[in-house]
mmCIF file of N, CA and C in Angstrom:
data_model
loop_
_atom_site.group_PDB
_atom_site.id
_atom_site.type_symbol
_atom_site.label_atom_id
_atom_site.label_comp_id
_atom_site.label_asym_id
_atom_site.label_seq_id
_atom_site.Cartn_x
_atom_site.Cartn_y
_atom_site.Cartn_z
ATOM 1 N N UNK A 1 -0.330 20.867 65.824
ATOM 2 C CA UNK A 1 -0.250 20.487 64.427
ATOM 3 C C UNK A 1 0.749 21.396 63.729
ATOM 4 N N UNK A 2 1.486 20.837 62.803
ATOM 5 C CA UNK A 2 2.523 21.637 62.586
ATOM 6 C C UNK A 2 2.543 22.045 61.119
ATOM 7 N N UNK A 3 2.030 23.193 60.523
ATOM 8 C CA UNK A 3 1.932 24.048 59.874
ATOM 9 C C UNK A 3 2.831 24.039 58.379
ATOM 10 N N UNK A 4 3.953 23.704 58.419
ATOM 11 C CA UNK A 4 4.905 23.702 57.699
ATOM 12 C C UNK A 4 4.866 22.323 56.723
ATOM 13 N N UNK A 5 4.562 22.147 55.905
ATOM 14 C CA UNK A 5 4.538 21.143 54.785
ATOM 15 C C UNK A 5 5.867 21.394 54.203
ATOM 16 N N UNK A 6 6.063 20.316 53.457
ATOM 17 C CA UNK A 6 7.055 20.206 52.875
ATOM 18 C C UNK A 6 6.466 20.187 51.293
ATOM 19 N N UNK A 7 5.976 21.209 50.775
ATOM 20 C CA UNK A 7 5.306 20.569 49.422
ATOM 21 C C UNK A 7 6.110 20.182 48.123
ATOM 22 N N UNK A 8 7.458 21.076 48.223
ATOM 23 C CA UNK A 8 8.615 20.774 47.247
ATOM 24 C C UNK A 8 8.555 18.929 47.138
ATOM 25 N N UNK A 9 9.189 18.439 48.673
ATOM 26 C CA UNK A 9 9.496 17.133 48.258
ATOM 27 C C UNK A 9 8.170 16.154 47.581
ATOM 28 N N UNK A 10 7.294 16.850 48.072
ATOM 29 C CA UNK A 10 5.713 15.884 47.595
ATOM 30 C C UNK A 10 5.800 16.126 45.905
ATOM 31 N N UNK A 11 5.965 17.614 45.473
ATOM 32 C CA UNK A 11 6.165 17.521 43.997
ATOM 33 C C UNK A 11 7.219 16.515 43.729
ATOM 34 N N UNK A 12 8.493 16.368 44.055
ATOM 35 C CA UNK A 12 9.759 15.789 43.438
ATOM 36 C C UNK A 12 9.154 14.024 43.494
ATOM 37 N N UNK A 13 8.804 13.839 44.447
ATOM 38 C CA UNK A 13 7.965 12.792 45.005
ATOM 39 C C UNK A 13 7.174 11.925 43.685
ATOM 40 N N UNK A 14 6.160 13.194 42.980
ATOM 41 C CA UNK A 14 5.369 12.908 42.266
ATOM 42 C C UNK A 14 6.227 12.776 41.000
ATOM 43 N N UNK A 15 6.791 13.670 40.513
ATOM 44 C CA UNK A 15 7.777 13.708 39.360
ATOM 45 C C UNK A 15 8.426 12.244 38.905
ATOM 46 N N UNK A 16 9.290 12.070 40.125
ATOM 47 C CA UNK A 16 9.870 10.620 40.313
ATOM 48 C C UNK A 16 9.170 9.371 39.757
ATOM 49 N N UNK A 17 7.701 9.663 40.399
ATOM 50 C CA UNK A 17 7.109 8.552 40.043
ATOM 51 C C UNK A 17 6.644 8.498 38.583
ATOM 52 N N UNK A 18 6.148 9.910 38.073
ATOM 53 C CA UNK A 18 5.953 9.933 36.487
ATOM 54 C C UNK A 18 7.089 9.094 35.652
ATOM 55 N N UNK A 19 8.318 9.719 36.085
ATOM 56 C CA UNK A 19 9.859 9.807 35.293
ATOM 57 C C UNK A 19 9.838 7.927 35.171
ATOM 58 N N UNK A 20 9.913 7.599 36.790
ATOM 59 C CA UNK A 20 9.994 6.074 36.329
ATOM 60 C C UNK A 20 8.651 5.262 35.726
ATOM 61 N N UNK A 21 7.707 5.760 35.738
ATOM 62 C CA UNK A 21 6.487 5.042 35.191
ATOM 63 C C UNK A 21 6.360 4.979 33.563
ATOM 64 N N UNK A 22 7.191 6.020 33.029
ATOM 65 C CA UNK A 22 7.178 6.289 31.878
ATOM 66 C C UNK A 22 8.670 5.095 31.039
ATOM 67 N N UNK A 23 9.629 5.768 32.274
ATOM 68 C CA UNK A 23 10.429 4.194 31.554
ATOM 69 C C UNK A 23 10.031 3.024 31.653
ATOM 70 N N UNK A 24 9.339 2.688 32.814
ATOM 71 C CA UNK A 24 9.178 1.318 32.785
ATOM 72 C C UNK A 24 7.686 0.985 31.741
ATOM 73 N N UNK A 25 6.971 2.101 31.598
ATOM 74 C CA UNK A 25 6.020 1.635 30.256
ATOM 75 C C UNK A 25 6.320 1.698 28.602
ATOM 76 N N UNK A 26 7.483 2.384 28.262
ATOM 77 C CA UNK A 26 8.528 2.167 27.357
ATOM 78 C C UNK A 26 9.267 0.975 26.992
ATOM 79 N N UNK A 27 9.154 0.607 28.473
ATOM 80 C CA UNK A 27 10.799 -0.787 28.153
ATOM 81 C C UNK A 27 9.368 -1.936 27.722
ATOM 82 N N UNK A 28 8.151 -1.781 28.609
ATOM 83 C CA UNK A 28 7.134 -3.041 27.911
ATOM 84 C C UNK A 28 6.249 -2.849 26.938
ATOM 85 N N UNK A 29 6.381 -1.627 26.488
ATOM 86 C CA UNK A 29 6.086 -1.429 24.991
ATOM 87 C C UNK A 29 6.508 -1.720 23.782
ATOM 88 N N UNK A 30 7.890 -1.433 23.960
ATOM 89 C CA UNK A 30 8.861 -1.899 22.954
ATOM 90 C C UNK A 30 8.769 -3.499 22.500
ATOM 91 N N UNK A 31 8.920 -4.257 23.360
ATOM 92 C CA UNK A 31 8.385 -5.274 22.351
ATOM 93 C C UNK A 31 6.769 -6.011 21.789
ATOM 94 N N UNK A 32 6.169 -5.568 22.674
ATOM 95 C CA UNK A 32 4.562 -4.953 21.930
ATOM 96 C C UNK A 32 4.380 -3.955 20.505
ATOM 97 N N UNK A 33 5.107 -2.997 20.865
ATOM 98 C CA UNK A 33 5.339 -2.232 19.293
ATOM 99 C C UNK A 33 6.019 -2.701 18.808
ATOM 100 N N UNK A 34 7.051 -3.536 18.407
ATOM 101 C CA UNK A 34 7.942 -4.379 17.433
ATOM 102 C C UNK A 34 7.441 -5.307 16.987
ATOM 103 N N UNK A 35 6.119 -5.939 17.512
ATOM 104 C CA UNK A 35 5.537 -7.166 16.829
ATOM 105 C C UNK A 35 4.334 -6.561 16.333
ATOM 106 N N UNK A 36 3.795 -5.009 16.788
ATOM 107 C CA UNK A 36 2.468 -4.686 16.332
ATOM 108 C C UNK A 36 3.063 -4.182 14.750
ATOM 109 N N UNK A 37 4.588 -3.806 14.748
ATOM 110 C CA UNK A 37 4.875 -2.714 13.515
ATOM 111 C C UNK A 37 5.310 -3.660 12.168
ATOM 112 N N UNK A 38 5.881 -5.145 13.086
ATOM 113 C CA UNK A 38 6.059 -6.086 11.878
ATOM 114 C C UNK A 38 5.048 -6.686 11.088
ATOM 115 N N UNK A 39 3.531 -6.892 12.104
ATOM 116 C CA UNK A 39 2.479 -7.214 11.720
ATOM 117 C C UNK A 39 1.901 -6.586 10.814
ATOM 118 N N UNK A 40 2.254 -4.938 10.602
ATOM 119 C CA UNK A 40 1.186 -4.162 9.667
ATOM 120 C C UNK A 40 2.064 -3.906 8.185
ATOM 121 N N UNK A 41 3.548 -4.136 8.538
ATOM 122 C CA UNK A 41 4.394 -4.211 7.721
ATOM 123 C C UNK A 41 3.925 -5.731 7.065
ATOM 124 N N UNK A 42 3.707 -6.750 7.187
ATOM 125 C CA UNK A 42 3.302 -7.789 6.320
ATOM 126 C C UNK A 42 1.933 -7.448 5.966
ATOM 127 N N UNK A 43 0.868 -7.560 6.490
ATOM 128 C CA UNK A 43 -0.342 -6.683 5.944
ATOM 129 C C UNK A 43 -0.573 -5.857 4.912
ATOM 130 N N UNK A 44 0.537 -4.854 4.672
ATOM 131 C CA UNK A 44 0.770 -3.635 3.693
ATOM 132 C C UNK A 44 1.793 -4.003 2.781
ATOM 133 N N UNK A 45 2.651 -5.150 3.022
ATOM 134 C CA UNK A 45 3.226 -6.001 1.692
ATOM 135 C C UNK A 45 2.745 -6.776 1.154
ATOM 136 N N UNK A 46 1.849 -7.440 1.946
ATOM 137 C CA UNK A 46 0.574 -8.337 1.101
ATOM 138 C C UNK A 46 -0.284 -7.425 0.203
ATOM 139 N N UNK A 47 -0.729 -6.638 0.895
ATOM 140 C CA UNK A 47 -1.940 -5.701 0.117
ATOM 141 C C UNK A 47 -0.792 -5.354 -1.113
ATOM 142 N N UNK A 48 0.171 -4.615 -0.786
ATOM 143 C CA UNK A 48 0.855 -4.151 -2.228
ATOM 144 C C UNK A 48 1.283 -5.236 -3.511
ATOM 145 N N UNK A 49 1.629 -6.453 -3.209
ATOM 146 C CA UNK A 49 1.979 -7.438 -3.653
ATOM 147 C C UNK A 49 0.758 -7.960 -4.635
ATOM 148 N N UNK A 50 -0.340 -7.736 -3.635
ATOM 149 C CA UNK A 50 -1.789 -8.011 -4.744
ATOM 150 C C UNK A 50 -2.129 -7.132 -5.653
ATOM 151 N N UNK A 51 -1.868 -6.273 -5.200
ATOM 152 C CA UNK A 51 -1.704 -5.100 -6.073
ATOM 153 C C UNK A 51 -1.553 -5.572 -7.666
ATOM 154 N N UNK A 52 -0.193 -5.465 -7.287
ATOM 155 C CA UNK A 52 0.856 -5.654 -8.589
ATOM 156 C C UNK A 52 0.647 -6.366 -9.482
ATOM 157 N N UNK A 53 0.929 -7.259 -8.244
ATOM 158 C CA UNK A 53 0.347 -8.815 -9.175
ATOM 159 C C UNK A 53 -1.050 -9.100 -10.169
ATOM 160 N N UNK A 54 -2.128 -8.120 -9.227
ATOM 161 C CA UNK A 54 -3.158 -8.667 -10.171
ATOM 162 C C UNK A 54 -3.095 -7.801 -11.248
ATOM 163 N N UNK A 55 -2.433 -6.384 -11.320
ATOM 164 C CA UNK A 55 -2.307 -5.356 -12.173
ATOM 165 C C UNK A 55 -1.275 -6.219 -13.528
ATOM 166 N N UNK A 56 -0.389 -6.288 -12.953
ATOM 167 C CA UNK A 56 0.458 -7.263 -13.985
ATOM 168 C C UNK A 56 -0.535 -8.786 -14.691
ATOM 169 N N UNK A 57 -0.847 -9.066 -14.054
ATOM 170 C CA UNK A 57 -1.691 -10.470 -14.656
ATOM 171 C C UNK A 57 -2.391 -9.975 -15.562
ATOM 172 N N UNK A 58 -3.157 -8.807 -15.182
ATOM 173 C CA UNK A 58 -4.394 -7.761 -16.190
ATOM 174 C C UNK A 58 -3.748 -7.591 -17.459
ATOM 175 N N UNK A 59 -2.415 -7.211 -17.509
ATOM 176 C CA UNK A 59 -2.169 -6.425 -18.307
ATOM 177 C C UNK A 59 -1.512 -7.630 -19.563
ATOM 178 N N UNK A 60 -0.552 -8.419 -18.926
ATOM 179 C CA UNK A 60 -0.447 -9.681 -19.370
ATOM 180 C C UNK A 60 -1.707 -10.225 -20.293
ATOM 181 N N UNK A 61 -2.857 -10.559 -19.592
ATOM 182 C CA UNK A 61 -3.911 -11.233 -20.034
ATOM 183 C C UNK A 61 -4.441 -10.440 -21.511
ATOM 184 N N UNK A 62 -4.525 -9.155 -21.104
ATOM 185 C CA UNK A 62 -4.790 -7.925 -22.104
ATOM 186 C C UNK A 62 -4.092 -7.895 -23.187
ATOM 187 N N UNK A 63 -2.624 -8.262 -22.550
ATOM 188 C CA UNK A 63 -1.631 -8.670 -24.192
ATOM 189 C C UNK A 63 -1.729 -9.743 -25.206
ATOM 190 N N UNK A 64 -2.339 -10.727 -24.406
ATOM 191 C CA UNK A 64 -3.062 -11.913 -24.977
ATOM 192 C C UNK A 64 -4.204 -11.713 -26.066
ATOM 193 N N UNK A 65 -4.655 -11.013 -25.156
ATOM 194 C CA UNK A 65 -6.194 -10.673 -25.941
ATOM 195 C C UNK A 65 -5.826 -10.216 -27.510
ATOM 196 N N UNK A 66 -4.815 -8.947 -27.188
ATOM 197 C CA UNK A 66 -4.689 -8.128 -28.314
ATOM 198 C C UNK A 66 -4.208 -8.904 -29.552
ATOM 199 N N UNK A 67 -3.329 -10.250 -29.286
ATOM 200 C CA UNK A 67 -2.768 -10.791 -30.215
ATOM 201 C C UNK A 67 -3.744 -11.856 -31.026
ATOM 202 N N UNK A 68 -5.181 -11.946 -30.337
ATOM 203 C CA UNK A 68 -6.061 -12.849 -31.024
ATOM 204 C C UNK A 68 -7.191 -11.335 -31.408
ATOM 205 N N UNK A 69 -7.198 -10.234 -31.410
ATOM 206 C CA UNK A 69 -8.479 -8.734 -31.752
ATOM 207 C C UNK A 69 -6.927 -8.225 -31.668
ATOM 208 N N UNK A 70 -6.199 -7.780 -32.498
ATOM 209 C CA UNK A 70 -4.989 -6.583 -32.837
ATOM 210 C C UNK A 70 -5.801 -4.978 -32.869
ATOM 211 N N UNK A 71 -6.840 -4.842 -32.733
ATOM 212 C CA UNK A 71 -7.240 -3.605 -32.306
ATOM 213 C C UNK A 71 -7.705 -3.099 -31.027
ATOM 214 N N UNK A 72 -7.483 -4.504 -30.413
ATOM 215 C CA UNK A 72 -8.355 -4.129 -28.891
ATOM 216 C C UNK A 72 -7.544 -2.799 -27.974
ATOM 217 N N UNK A 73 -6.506 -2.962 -28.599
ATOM 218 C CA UNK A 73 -5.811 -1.655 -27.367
ATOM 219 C C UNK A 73 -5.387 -0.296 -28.203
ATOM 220 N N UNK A 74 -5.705 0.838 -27.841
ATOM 221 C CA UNK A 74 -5.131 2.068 -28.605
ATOM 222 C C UNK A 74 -3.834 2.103 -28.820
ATOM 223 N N UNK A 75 -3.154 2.226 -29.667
ATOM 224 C CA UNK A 75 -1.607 3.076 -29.797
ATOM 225 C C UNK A 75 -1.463 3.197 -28.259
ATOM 226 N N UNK A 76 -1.708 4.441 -28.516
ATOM 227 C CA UNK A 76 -1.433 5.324 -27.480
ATOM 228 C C UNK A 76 -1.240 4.928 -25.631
ATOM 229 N N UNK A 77 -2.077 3.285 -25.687
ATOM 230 C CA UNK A 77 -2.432 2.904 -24.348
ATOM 231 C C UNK A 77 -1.444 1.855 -24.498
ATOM 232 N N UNK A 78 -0.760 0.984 -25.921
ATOM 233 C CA UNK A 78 0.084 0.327 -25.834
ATOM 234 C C UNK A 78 1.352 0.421 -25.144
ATOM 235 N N UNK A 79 1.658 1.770 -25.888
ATOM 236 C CA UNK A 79 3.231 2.603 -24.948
ATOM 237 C C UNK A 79 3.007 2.624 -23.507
ATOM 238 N N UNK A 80 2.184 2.937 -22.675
ATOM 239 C CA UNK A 80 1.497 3.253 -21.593
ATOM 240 C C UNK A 80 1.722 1.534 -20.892
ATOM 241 N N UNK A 81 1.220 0.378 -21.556
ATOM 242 C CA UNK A 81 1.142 -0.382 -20.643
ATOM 243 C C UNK A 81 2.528 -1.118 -20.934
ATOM 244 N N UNK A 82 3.503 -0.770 -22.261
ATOM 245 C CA UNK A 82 4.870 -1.785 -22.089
ATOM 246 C C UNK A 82 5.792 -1.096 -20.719
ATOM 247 N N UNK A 83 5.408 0.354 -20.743
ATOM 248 C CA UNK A 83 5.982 1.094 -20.191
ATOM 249 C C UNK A 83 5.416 0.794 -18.358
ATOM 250 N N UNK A 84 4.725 0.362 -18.371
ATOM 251 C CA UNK A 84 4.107 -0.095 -16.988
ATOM 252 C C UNK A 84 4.458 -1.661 -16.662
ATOM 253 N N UNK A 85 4.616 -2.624 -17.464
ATOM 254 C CA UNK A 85 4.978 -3.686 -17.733
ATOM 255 C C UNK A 85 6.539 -3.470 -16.911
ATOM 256 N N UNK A 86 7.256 -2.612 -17.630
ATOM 257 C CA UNK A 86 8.562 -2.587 -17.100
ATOM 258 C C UNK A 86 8.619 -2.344 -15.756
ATOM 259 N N UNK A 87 7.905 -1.132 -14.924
ATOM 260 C CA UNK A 87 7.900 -0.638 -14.036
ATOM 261 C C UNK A 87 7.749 -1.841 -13.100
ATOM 262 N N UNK A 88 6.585 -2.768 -12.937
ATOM 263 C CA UNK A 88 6.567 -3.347 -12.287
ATOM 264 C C UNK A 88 6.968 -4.312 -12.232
ATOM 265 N N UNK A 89 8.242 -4.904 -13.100
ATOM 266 C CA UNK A 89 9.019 -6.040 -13.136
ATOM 267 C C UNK A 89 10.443 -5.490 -12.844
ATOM 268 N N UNK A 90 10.873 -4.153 -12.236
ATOM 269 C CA UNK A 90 11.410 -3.739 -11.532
ATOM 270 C C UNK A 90 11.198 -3.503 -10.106
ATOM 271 N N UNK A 91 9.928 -3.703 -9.895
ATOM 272 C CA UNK A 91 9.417 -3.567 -8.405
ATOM 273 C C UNK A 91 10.147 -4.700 -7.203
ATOM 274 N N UNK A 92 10.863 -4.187 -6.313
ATOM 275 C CA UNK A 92 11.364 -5.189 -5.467
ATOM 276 C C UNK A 92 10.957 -6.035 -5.353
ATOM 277 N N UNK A 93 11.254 -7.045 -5.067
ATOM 278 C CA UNK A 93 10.269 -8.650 -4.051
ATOM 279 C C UNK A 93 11.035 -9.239 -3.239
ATOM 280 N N UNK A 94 12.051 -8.333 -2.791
ATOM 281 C CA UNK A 94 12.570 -8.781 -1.541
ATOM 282 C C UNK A 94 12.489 -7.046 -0.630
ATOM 283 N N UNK A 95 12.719 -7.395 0.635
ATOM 284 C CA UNK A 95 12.393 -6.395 1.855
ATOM 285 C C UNK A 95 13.591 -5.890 2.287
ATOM 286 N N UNK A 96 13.967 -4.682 1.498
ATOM 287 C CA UNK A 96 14.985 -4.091 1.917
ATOM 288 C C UNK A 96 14.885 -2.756 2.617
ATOM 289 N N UNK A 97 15.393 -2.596 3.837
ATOM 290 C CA UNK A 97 15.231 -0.829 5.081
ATOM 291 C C UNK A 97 14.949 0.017 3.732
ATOM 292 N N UNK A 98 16.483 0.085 2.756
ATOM 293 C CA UNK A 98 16.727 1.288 2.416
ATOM 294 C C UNK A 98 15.597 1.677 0.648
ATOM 295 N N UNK A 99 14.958 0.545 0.655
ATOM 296 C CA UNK A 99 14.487 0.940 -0.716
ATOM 297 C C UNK A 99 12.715 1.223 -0.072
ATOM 298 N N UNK A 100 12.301 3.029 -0.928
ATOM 299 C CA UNK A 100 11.773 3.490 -0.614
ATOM 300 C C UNK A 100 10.210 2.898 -1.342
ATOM 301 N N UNK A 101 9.248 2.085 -0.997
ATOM 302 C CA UNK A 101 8.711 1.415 -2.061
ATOM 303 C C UNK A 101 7.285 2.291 -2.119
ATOM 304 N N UNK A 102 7.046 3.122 -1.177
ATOM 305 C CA UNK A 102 5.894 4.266 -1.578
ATOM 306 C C UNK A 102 6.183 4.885 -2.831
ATOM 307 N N UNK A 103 7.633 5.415 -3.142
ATOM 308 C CA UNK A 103 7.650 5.824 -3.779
ATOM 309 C C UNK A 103 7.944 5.111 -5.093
ATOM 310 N N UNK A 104 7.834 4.359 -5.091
ATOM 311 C CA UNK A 104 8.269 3.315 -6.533
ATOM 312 C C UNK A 104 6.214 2.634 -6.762
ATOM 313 N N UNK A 105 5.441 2.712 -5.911
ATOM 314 C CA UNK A 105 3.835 2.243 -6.016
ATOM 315 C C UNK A 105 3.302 3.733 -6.892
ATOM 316 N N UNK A 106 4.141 4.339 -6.200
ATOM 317 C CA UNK A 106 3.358 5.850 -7.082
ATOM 318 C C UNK A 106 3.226 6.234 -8.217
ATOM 319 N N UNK A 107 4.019 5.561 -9.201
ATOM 320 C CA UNK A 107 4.057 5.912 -10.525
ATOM 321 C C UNK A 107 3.325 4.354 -11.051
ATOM 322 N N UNK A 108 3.220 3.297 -10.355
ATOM 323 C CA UNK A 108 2.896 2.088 -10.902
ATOM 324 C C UNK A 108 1.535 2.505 -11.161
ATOM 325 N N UNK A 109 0.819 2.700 -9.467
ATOM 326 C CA UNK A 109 -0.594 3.399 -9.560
ATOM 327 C C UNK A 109 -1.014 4.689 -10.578
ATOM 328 N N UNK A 110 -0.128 5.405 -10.592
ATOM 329 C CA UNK A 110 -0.418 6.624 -12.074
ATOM 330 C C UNK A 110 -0.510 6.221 -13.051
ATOM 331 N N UNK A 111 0.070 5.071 -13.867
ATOM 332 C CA UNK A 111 0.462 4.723 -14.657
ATOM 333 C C UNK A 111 -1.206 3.808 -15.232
ATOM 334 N N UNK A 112 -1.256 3.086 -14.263
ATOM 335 C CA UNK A 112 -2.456 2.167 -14.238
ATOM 336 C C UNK A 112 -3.640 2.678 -14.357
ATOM 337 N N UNK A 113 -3.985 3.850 -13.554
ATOM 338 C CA UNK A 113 -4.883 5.037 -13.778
ATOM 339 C C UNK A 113 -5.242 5.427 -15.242
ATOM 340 N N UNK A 114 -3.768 6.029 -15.635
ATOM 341 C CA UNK A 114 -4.146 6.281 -17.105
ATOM 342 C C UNK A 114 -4.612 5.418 -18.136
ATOM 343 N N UNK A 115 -3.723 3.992 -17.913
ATOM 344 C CA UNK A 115 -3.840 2.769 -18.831
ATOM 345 C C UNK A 115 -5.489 2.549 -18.599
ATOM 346 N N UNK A 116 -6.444 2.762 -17.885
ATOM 347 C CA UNK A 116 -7.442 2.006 -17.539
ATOM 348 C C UNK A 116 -8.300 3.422 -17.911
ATOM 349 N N UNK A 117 -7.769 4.683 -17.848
ATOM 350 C CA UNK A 117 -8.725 5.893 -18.691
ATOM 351 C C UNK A 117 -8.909 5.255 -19.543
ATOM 352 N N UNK A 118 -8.050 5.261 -20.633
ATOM 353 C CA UNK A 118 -7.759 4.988 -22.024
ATOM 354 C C UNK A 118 -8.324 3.905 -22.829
ATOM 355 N N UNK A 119 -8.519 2.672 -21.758
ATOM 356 C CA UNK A 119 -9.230 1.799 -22.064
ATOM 357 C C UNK A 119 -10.831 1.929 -21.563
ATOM 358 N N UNK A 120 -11.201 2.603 -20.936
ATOM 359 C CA UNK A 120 -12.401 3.011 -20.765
ATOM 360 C C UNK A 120 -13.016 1.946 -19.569
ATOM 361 N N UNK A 121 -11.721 1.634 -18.559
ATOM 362 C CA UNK A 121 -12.324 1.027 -17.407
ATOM 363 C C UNK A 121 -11.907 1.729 -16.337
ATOM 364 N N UNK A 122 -12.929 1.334 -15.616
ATOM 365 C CA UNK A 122 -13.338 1.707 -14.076
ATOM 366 C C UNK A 122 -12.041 1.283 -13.431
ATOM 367 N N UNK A 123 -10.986 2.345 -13.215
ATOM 368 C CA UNK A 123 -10.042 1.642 -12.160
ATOM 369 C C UNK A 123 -10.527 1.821 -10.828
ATOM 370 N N UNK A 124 -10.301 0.501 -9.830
ATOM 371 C CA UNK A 124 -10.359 0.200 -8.841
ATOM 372 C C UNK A 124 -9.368 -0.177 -7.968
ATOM 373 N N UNK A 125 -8.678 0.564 -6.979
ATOM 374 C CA UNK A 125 -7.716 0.773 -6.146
ATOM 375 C C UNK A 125 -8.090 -0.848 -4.974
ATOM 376 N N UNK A 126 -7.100 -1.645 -4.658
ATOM 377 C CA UNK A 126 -7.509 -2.992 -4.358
ATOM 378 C C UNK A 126 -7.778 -3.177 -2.931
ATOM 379 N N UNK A 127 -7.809 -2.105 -2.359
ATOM 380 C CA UNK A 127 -8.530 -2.213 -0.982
ATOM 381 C C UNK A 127 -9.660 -1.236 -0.956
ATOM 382 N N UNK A 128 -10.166 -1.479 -2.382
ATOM 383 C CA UNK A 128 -11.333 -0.936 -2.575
ATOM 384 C C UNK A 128 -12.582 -2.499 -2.157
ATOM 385 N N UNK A 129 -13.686 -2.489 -1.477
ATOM 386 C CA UNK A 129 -14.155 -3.906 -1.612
ATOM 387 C C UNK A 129 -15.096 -4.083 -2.638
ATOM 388 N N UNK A 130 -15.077 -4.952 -3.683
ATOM 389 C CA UNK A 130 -15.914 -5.134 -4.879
ATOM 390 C C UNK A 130 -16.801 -6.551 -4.696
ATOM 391 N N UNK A 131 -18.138 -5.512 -4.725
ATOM 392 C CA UNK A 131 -19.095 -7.229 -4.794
ATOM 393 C C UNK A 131 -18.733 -7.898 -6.078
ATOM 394 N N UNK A 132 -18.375 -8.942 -6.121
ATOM 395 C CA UNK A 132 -17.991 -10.010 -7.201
ATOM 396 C C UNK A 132 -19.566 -9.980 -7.734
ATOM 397 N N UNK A 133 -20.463 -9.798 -7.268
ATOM 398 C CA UNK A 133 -21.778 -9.445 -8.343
ATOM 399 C C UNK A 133 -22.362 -8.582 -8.790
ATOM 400 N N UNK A 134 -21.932 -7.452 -8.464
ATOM 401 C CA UNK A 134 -21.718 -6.400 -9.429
ATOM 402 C C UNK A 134 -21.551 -6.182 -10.745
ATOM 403 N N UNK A 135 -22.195 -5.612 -11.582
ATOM 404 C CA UNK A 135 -21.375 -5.611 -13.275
ATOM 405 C C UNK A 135 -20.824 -4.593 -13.133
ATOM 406 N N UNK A 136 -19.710 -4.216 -13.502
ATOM 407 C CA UNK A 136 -19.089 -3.202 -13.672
ATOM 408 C C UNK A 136 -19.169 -2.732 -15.256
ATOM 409 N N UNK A 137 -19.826 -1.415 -15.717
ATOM 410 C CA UNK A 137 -19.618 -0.767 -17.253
ATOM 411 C C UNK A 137 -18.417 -0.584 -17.644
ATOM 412 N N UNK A 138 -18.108 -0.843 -19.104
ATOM 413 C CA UNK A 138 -16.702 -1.113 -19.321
ATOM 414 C C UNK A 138 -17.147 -0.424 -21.089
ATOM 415 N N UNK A 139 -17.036 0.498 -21.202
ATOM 416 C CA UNK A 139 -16.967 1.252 -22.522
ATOM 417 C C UNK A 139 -16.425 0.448 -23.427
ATOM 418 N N UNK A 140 -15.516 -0.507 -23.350
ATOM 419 C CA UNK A 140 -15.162 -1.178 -24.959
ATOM 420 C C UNK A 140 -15.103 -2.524 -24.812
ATOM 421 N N UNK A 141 -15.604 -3.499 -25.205
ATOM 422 C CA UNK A 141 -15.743 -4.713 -25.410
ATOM 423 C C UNK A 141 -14.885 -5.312 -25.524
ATOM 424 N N UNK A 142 -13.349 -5.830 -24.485
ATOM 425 C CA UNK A 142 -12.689 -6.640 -24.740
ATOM 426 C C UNK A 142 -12.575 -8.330 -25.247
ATOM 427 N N UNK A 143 -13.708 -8.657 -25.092
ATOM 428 C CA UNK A 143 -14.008 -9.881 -25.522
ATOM 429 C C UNK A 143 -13.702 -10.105 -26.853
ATOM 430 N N UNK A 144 -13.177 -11.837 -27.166
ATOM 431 C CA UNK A 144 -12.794 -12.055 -28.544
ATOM 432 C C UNK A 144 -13.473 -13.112 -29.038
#
């Protein structure tokens, strides 16, 4: 029996096989991750899109209100929501690489935060889940 192994080539051996196992699970990943990354990318433009939208409709509807009760909204929360009004009718609605839209949600969401202190409602972030039978307390009586 002959004593002498060769253990170098058994490592290089093993190496080899890592080196190519790793490209060849790369090359069939890649298009598995290109359809998993487009998928969560529509997911997270939907969610943001509802966002907006229902934030804008709110605020819209709220402007309504005010013009049939002219006291329903503070001063102070008026500036706050023309000024949010704008923001989000600047918000993209088309899908561009280079426009950074985390950072353009961040001030929409701050903004909304405050507007909804001020009015004395419960803001709720929209992948928050809300039983539709729930009452939610609402410090000032928007109703007209």
């Amino acid at each position: 029996m002959d004593d002498d192994w060769d253990f170098d080539s058994i490592v290089m051996i093993e190496e080899s096989f890592i080196k190519e196992g790793a490209k060849e699970g790369e090359v069939a990943g890649q298009p598995i991750g290109h359809t998993q990354g487009r998928m969560q990318g529509m997911e997270q433009g939907f969610t943001i899109g509802r966002e907006i939208g229902s934030l804008y409709g709110f605020l819209k509807t709220l402007l309504k209100v005010q013009e049939f009760k002219p006291d329903t909204i503070p001063k102070r929360a008026q500036k706050h929501i023309d000024n949010l009004i704008v923001l989000i009718e600047k918000f993209p609605t088309k899908n561009d690489r280079t426009t950074d839209f985390d950072g353009l949600i961040i001030p929409i969401r701050s903004k909304a935060k405050l507007i909804f202190t001020l009015l004395g409602i419960p803001y709720l972030h929209p992948s928050v889940d809300v039983n539709p039978n729930a009452k939610t307390a609402c410090q000032k009586d928007l109703s007209y």
